[in-house]
Short mmCIF file of C-alpha atoms and ligand atoms in Angstrom, two decimals:
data_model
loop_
_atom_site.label_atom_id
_atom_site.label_comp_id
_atom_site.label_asym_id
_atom_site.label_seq_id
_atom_site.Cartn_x
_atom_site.Cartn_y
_atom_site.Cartn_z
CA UNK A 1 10.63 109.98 127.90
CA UNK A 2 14.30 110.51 126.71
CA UNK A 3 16.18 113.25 128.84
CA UNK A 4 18.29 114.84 127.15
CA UNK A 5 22.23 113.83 127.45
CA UNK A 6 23.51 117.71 127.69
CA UNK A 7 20.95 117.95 130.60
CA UNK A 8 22.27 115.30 132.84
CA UNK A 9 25.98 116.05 131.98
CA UNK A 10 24.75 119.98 132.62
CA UNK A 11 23.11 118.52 135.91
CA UNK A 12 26.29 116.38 136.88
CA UNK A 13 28.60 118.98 136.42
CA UNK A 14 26.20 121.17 138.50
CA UNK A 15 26.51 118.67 141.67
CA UNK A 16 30.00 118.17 140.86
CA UNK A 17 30.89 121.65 141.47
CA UNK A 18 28.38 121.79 144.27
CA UNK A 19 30.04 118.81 145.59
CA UNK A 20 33.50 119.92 146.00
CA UNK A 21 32.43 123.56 147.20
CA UNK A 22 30.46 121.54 150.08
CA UNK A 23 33.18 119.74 151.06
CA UNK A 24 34.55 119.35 154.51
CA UNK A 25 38.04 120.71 156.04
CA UNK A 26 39.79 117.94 158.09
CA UNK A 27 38.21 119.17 161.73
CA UNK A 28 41.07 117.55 163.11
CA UNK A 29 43.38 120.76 162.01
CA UNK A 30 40.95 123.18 163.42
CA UNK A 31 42.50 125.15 166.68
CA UNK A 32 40.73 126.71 169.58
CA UNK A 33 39.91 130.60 169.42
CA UNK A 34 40.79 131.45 173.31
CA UNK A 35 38.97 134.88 174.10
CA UNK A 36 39.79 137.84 176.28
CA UNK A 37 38.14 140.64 177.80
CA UNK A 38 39.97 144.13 178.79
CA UNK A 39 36.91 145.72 181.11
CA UNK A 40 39.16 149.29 181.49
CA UNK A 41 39.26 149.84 177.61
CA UNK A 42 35.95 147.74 176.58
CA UNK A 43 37.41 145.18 174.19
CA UNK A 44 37.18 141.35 173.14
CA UNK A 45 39.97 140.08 171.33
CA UNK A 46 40.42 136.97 169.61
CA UNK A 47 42.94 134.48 168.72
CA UNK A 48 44.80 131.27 168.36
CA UNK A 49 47.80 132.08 169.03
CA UNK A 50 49.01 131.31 172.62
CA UNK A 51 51.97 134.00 172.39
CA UNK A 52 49.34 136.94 172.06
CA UNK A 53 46.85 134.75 174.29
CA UNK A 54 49.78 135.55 177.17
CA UNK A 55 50.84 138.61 176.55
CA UNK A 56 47.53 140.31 176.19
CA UNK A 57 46.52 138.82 179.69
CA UNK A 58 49.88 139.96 181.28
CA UNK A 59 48.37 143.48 179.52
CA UNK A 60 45.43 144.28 181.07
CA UNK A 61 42.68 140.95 179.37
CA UNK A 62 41.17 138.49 181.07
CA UNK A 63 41.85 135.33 179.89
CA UNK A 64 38.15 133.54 179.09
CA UNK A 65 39.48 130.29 177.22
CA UNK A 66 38.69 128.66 174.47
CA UNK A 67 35.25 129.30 172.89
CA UNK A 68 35.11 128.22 169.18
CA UNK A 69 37.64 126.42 166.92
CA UNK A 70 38.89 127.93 163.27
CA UNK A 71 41.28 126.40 160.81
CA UNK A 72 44.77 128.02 160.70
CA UNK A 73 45.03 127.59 156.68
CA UNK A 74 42.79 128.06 153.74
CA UNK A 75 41.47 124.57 153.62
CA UNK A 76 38.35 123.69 152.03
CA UNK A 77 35.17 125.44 151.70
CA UNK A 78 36.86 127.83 154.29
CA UNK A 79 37.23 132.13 154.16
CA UNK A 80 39.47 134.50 156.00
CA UNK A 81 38.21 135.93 158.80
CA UNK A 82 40.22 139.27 158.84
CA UNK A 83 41.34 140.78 162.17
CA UNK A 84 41.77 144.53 162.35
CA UNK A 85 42.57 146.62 165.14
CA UNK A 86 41.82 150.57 166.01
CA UNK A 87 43.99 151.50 168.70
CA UNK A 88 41.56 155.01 169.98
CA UNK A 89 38.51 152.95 169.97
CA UNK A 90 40.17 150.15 171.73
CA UNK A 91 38.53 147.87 169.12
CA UNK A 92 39.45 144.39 167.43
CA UNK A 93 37.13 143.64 164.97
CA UNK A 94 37.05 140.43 162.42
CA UNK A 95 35.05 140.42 159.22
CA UNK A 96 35.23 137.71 156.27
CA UNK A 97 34.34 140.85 153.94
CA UNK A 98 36.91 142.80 152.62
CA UNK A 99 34.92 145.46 151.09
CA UNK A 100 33.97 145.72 155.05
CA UNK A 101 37.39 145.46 155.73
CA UNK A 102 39.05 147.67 153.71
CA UNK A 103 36.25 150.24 154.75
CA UNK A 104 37.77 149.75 158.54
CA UNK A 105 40.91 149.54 157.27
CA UNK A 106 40.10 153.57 155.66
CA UNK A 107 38.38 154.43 159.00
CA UNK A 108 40.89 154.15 161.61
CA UNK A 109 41.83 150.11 161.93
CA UNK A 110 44.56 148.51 160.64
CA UNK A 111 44.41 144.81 159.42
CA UNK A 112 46.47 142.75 161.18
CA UNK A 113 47.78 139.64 159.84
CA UNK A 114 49.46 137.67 162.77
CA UNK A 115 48.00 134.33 163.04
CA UNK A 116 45.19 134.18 160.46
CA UNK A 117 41.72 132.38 160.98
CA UNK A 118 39.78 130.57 158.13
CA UNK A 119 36.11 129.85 159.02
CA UNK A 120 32.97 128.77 156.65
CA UNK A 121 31.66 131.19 154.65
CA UNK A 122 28.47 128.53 155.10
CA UNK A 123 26.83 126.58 157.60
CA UNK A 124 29.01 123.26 156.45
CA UNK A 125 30.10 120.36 158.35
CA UNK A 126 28.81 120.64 161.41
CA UNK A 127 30.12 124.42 161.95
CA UNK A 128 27.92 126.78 163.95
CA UNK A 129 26.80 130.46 163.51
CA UNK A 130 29.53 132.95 164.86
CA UNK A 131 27.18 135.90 166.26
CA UNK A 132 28.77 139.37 165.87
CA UNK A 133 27.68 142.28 168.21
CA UNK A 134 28.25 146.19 168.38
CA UNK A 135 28.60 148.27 171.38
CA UNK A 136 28.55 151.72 170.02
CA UNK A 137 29.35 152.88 174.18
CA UNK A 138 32.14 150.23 174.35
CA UNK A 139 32.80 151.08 170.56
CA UNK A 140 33.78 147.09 170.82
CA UNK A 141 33.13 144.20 168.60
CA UNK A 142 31.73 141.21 170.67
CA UNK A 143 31.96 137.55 169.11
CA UNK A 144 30.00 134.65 170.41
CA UNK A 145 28.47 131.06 169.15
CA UNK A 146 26.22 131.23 171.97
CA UNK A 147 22.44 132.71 171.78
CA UNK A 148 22.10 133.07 174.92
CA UNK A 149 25.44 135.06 175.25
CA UNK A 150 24.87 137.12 172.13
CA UNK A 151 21.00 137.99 173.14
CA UNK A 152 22.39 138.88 177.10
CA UNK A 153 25.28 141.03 176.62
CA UNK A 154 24.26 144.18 178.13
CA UNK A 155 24.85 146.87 175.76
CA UNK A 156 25.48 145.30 172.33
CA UNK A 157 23.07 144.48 169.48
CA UNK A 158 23.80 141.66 167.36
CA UNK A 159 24.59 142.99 163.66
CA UNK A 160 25.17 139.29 161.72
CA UNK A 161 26.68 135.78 161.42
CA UNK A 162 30.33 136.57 160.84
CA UNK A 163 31.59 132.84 159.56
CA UNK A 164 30.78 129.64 160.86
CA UNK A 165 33.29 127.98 162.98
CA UNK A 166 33.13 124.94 164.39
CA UNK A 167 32.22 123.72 168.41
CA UNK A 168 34.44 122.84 170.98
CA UNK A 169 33.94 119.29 172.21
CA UNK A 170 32.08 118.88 175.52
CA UNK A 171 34.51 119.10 178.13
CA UNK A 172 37.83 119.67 176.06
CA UNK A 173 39.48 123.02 175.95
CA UNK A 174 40.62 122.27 172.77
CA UNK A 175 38.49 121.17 169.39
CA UNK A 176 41.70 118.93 168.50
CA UNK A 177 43.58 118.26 171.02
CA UNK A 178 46.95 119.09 169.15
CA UNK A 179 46.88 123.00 171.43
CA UNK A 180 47.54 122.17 175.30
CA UNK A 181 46.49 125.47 176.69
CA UNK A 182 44.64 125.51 180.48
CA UNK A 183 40.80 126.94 180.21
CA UNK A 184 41.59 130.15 181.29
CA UNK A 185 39.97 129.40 184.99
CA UNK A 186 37.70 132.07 186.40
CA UNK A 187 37.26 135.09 184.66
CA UNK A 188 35.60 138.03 186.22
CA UNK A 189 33.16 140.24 184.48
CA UNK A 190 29.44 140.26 183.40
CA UNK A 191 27.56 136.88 183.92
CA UNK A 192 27.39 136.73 180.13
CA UNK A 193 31.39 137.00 179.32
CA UNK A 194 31.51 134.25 182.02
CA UNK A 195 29.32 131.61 180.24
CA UNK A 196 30.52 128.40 179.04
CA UNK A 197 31.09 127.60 175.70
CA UNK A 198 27.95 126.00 173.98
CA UNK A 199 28.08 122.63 173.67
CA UNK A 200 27.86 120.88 170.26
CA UNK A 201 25.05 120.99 168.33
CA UNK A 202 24.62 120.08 163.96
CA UNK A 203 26.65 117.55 163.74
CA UNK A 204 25.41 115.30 161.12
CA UNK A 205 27.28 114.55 158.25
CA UNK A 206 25.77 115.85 154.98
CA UNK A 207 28.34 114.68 152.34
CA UNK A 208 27.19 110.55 151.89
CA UNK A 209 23.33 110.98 150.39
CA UNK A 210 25.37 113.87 148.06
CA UNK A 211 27.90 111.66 146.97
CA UNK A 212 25.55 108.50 146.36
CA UNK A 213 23.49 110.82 143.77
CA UNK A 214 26.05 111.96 142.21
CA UNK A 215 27.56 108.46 141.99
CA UNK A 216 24.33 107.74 140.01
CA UNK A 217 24.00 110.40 138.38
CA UNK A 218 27.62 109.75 136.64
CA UNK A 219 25.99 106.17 136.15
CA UNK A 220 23.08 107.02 134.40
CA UNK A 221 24.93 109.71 132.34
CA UNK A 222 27.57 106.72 131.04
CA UNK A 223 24.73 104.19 130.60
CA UNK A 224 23.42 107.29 127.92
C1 NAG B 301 30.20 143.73 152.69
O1 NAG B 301 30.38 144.99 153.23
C2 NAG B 301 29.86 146.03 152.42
C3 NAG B 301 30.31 147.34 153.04
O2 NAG B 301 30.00 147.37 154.41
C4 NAG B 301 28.34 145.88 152.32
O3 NAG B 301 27.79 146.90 151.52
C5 NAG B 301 28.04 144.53 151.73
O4 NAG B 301 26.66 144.31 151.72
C6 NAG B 301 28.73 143.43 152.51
N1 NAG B 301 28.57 142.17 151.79
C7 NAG B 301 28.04 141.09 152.36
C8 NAG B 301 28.00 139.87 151.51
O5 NAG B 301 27.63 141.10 153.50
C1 NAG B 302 52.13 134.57 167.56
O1 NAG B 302 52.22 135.89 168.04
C2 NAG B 302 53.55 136.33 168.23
C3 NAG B 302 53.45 137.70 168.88
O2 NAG B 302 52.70 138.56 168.10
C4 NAG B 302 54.26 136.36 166.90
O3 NAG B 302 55.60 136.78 167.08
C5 NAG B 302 54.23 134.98 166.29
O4 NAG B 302 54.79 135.00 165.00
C6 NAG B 302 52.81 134.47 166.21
N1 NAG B 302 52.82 133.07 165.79
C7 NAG B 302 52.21 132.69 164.68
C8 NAG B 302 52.27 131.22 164.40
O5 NAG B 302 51.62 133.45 163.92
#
């Protein structure tokens, strides 16, 4: 049986987009997301950048180090997670969807762009699910890559996978090793803001058995 030449270039050109979608940021650019926890005004805030890591525990956080790593730029296959604020509900929130965002943004938060975080809009390249919870008493936005965090957080009830971000190493406080910032030590607070950071899970690489079909698919499409 002869298959038809448009079908295999249609099919190439398929996996070639596919392919480049699918591929992987350089992890080595990712930074750690360092979390803190303000128990007077019930908030968790989030970010990479050591200047407002300080400050907010000098303001009333507790510093609970590094949890997750995110890539500073738009690199590849990567989204914006969008950090808003709302000042009377002591509330940062991050979404990757602006419709969601701009609904905040008409609601009483403001979008903040200090800093910026990219994460996968996909489970790609070893990333993990980032686990976003509601506390409607706390009126706070809780972030986690943990289960076990995310199912015992007294209080909140997990609404969806934000992004997927990638793991800290085991035993680094950083996922790169290019941000020298201490742990964060001992933080006070519920057992479950204390937890450690998951270790790594999903690591495989994905990209080679993609690449070799594609490589013969190209092949088979010349030989044609
Ligand atoms: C984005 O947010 C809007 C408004 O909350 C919602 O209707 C929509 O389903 C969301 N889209 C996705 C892909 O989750
Ligand atoms: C980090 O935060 C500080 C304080 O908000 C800000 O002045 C600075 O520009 C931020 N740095 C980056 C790289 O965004």
């Amino acid at each position: 049986m002869k298959i038809p030449y448009s079908l295999l270039v249609a099919l190439g050109t398929t996996h070639v987009v596919q392919v480049l979608a699918d591929s992987c940021a350089d992890p080595s650019q990712a930074v750690p997301v360092f979390r803190d926890f303000n128990h007077a005004v019930g908030d968790h805030f989030y970010t990479t950048n050591n200047t407002e890591y300080n400050a907010a525990n000098s303001g009333g956080y507790f510093p609970e180090g590094p949890r997750f790593a995110v890539f500073p730029t738009a690199v590849s296959s990567t989204t914006h997670l969008i950090r808003l604020w709302n000042g009377d509900a002591a509330d940062h929130f991050y979404t990757t969807n602006t419709s969601e965002a701009n609904s905040g943004a008409a609601g009483g938060y403001t979008i903040e762009s200090v800093t910026p975080m990219f994460v996968y809009s996909t489970q790609l390249c070893g990333s993990v699910p980032l686990y976003r919870s509601w506390s409607p008493t706390n009126r706070d936005h809780f972030y986690t890559t943990s289960a076990t965090e995310r199912d015992g957080e007294t209080g909140y009830t997990f609404e969806l996978i934000a992004g997927y971000v990638l793991p800290l190493a085991s035993g680094s406080s950083s996922a790169s090793g290019n941000v020298a910032v201490g742990t964060g030590g001992s933080t006070p607070g519920s057992a479950s803001d204390s937890a450690p950071p998951p270790t790594n899970t999903n690591s495989s690489p994905r990209r080679s058995s993609r690449g070799t079909w594609l490589l013969s698919l190209l092949f088979i499409c010349t030989v044609l």
